[in-house]
PDB file of C-alpha atoms in Angstrom:
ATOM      1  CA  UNK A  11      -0.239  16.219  10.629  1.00 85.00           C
ATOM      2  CA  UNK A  12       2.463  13.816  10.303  1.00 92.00           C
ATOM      3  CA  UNK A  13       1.597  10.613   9.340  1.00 94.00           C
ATOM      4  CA  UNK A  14       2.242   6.855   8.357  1.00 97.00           C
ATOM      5  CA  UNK A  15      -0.078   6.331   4.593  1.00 97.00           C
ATOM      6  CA  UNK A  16      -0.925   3.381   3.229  1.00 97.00           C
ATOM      7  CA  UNK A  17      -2.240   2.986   0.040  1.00 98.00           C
ATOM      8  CA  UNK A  18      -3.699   0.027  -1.680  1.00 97.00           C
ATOM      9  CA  UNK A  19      -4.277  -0.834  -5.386  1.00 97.00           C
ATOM     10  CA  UNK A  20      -5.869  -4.125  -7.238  1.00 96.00           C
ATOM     11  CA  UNK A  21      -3.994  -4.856 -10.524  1.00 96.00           C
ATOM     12  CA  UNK A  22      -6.271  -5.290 -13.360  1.00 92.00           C
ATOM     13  CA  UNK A  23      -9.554  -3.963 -12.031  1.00 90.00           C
ATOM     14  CA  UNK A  24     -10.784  -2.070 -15.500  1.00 89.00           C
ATOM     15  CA  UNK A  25      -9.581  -5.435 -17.337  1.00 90.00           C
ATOM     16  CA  UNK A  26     -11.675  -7.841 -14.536  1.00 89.00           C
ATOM     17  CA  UNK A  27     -14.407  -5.183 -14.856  1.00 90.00           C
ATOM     18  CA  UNK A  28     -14.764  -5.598 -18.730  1.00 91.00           C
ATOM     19  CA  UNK A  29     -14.967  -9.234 -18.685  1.00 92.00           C
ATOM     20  CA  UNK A  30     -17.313  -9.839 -15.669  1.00 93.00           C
ATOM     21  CA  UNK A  31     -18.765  -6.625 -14.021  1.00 94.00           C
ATOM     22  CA  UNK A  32     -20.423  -8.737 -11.617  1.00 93.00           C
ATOM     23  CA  UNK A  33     -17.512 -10.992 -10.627  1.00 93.00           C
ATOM     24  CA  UNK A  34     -15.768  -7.350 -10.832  1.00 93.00           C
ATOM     25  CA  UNK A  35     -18.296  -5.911  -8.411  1.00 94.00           C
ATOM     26  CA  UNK A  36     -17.650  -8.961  -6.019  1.00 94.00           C
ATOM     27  CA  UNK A  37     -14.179  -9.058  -5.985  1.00 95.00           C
ATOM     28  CA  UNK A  38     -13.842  -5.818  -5.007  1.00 94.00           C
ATOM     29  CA  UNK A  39     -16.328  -5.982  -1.767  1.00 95.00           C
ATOM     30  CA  UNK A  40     -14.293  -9.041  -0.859  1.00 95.00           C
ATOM     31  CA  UNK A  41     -10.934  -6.748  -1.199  1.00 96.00           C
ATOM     32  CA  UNK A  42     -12.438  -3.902   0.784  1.00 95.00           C
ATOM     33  CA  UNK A  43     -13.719  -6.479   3.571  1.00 95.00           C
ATOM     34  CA  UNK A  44     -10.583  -7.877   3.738  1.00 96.00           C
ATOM     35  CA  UNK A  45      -8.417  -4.565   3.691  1.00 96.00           C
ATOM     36  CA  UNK A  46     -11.434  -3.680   6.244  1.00 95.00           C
ATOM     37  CA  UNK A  47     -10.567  -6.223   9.089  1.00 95.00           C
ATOM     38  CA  UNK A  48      -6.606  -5.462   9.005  1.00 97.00           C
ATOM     39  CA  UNK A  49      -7.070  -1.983   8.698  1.00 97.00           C
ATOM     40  CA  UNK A  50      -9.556  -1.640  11.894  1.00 96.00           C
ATOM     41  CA  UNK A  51      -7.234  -4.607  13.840  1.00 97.00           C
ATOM     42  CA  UNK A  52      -4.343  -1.861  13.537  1.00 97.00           C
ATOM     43  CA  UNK A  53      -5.644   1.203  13.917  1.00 96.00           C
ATOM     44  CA  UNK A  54      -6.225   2.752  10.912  1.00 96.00           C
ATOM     45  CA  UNK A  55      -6.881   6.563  11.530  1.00 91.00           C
ATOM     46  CA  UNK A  56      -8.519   7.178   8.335  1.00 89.00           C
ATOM     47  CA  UNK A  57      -9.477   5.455   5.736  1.00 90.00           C
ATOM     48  CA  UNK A  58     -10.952   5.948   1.669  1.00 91.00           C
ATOM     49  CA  UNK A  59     -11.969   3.493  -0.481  1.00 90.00           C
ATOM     50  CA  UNK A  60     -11.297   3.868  -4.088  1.00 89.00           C
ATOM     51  CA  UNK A  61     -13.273   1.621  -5.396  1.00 88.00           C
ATOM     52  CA  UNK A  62     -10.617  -1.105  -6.434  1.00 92.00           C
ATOM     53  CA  UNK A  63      -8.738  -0.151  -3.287  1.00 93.00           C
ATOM     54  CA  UNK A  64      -7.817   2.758  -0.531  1.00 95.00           C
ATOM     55  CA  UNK A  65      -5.530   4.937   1.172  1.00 95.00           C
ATOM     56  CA  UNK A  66      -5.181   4.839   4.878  1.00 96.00           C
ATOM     57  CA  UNK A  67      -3.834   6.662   7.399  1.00 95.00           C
ATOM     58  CA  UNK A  68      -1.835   5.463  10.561  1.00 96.00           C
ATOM     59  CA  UNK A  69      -0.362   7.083  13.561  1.00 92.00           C
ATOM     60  CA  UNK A  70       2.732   4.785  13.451  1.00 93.00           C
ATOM     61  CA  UNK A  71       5.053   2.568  11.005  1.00 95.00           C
ATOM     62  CA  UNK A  72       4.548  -0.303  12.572  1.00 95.00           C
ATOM     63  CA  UNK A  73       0.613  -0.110  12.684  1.00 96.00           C
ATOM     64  CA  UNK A  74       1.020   0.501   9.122  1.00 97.00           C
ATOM     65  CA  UNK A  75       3.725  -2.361   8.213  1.00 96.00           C
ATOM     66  CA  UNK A  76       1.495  -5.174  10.332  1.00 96.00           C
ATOM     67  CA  UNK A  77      -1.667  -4.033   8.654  1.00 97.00           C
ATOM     68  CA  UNK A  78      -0.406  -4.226   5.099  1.00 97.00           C
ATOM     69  CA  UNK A  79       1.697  -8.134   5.536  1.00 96.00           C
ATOM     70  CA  UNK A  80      -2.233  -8.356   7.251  1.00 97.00           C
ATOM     71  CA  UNK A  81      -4.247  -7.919   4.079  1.00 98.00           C
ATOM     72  CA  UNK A  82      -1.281  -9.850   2.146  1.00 97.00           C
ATOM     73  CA  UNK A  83      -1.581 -12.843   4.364  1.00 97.00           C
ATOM     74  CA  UNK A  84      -5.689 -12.969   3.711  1.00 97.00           C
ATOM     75  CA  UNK A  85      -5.515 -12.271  -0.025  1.00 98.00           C
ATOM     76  CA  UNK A  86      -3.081 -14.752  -0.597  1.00 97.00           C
ATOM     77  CA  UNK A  87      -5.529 -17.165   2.004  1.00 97.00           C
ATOM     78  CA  UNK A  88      -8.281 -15.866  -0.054  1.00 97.00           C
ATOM     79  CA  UNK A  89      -7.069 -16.661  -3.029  1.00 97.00           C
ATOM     80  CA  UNK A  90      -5.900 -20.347  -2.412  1.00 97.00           C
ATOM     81  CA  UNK A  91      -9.147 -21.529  -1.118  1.00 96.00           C
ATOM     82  CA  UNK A  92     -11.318 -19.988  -3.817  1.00 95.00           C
ATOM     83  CA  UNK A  93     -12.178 -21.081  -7.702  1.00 94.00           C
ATOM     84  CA  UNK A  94     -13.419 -16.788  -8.523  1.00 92.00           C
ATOM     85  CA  UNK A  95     -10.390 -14.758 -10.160  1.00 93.00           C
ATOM     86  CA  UNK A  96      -7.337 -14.401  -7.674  1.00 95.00           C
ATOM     87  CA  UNK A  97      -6.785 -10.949  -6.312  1.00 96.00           C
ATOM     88  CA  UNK A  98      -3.655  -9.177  -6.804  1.00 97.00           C
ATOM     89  CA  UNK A  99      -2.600  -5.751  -5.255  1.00 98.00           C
ATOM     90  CA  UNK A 100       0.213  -3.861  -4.904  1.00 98.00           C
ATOM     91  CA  UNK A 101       0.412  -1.489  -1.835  1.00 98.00           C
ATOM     92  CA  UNK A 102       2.777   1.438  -0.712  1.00 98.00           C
ATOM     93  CA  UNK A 103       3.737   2.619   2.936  1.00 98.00           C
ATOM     94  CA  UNK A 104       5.126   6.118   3.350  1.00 98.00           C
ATOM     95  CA  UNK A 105       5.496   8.710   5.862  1.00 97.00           C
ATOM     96  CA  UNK A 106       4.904  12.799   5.423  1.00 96.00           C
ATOM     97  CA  UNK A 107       2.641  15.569   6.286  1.00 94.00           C
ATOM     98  CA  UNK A 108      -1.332  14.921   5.496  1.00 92.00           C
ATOM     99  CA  UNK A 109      -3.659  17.857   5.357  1.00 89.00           C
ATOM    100  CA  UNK A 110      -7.330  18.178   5.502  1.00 84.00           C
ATOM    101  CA  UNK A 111      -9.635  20.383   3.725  1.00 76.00           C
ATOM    102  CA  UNK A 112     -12.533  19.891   5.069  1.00 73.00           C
ATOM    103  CA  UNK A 113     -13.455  19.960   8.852  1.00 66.00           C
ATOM    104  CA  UNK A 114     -15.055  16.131   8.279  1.00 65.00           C
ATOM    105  CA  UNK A 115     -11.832  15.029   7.209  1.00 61.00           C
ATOM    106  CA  UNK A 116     -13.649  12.781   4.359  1.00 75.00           C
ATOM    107  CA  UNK A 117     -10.403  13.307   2.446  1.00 84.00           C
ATOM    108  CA  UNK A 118      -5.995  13.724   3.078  1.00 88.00           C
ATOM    109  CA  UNK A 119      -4.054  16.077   0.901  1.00 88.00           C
ATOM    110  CA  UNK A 120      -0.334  17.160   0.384  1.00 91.00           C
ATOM    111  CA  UNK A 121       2.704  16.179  -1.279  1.00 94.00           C
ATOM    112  CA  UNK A 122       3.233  13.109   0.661  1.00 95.00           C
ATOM    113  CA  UNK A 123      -0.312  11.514   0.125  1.00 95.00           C
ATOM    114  CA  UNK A 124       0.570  12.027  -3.639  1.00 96.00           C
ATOM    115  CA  UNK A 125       4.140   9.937  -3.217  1.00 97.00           C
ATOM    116  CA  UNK A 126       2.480   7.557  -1.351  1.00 97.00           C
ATOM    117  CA  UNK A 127       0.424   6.689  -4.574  1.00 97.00           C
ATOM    118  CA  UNK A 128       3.138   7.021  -6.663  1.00 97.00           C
ATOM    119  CA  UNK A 129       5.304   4.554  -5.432  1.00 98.00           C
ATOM    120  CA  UNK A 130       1.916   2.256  -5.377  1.00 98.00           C
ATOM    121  CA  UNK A 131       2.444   2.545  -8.777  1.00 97.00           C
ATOM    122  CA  UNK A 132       6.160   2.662  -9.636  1.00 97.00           C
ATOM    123  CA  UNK A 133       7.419   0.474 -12.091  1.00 97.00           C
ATOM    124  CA  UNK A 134      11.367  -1.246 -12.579  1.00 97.00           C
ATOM    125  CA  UNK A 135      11.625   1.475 -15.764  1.00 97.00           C
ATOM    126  CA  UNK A 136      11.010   4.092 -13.088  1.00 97.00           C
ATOM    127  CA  UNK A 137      14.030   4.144 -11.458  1.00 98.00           C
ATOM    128  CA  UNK A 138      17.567   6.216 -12.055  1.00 97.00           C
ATOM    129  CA  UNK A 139      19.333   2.884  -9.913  1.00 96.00           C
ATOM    130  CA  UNK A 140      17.589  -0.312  -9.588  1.00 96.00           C
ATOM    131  CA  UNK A 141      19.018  -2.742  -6.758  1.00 96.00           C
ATOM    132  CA  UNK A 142      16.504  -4.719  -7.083  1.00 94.00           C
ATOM    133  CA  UNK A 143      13.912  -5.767  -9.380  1.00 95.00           C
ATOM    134  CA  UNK A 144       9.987  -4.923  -7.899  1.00 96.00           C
ATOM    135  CA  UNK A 145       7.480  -7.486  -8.615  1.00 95.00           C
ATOM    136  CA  UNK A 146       4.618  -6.076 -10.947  1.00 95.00           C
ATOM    137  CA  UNK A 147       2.193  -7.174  -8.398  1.00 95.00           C
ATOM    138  CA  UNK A 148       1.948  -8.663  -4.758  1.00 96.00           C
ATOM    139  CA  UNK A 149       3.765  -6.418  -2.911  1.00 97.00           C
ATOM    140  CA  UNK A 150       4.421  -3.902  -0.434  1.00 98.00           C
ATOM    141  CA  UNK A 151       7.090  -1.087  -1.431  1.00 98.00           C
ATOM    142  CA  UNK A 152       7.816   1.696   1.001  1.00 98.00           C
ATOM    143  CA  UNK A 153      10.117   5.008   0.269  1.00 98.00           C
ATOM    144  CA  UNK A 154      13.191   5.845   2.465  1.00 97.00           C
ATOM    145  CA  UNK A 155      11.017   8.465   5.157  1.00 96.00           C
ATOM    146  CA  UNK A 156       9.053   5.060   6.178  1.00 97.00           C
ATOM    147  CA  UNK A 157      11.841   2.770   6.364  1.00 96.00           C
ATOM    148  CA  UNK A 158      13.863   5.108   8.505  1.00 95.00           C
ATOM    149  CA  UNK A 159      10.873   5.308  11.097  1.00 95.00           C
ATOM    150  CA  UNK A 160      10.421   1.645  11.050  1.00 93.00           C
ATOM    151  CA  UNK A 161      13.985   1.382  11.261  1.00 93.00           C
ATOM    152  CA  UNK A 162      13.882   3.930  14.256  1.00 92.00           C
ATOM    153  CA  UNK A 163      10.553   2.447  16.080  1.00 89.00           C
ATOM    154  CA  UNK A 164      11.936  -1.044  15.535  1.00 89.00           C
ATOM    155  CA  UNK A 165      15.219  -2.141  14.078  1.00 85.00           C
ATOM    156  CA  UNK A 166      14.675  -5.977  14.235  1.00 88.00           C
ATOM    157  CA  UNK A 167      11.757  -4.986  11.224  1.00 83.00           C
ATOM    158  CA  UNK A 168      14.361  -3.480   9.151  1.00 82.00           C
ATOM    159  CA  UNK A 169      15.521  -7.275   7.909  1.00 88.00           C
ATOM    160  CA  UNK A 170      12.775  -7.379   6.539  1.00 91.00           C
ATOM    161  CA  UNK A 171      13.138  -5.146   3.855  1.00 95.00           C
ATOM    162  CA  UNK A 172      15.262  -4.409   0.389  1.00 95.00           C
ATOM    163  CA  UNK A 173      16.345  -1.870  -1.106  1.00 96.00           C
ATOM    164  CA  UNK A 174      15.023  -1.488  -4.780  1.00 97.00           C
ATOM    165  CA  UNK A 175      16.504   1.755  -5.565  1.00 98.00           C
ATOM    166  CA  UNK A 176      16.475   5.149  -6.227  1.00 98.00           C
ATOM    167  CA  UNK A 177      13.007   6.271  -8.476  1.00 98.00           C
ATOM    168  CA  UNK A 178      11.825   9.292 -10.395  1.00 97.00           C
ATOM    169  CA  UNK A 179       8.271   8.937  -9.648  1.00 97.00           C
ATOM    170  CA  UNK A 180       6.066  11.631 -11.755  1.00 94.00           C
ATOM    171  CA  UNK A 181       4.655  14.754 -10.073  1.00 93.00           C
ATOM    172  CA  UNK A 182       7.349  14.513  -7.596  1.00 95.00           C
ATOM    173  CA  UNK A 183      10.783  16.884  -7.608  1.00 95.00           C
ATOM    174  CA  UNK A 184      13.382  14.483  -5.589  1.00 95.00           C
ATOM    175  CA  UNK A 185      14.085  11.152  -6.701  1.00 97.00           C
ATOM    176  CA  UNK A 186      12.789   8.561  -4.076  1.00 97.00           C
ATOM    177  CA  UNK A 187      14.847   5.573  -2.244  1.00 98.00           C
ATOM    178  CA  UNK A 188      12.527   2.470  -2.945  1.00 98.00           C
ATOM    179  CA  UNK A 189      12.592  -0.667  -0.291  1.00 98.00           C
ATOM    180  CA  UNK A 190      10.423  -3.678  -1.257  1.00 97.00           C
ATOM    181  CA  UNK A 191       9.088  -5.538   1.640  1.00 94.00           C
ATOM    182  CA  UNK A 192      10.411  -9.630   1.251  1.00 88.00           C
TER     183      UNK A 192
END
């Protein structure tokens, strides 16, 4: 099934959880509340929780895009009004082929689900070409397949992004076209 990931990751979670389990353990209900009411206001298709975030599925880019400046927008409101640790994430978009195993489709498999959390995770030593520096945290980067749809679906949205660079990203064969969201 072709489909529009996103996937979601709090920085520091083992290094919050060390400190203050509890405040760890709070945190990340608040996070998955929050992720929660974007995720169900754009119609997520699926959606895991990984404990200190998720992956989620959408029919379309843009569901995908408004969702994830969504749970941005109430972090960073989050965060302002509150004294507990800050939350920081950093989240990737990308588009490919999802497979299920299992007829209850508790789970998504294939080689796209796997880039989608790799460019959650890619780093500015990553890439073969860098643009444009990534920030280590509080962001949104999305490969070239998801770009091109948005781009496609809704040009006006493409001003919105920048183009990092090309990545190696591990696991994965071809190098990757990075955009950053500004």
């Amino acid at each position: 099934r072709q489909e529009t990931m996103c996937v979601l990751d709090m920085c520091d979670s083992t290094a919050l959880t060390g400190m203050n389990e509890t405040m760890s353990f709070h945190i990340k209900k608040r996070l998955d509340s929050i992720s929660r009411m974007a995720l169900n206001a754009h119609h997520a298709r699926f959606h895991k929780n990984t404990g200190d975030g998720f992956i989620a599925c959408f029919k379309n880019a843009i569901d995908a895009f408004r969702a994830s400046r969504e749970i941005i927008w109430r972090i960073n409101d989050r965060n302002r009004r509150t004294r507990n640790p800050k939350i920081h994430v950093r989240i990737a978009l990308h588009k490919g082929n999802t497979y299920t195993i299992d007829s209850g489709a508790k789970d998504i498999h294939g080689h796209a689900v796997n880039t989608a959390f790799r460019i959650e995770s890619v780093q500015n030593s990553d890439f073969i070409t860098l643009v444009q520096p990534v920030p280590k945290r509080d962001r949104i980067l999305c490969s070239n397949h998801f770009f091109r749809d948005i781009k496609k679906r809704t040009p006006s949205f493409s001003d919105d992004f920048l183009l990092c660079g090309t990545a190696r990203l591990k696991g994965i064969k071809e190098p990757v076209d990075v955009y950053c969201v500004k």
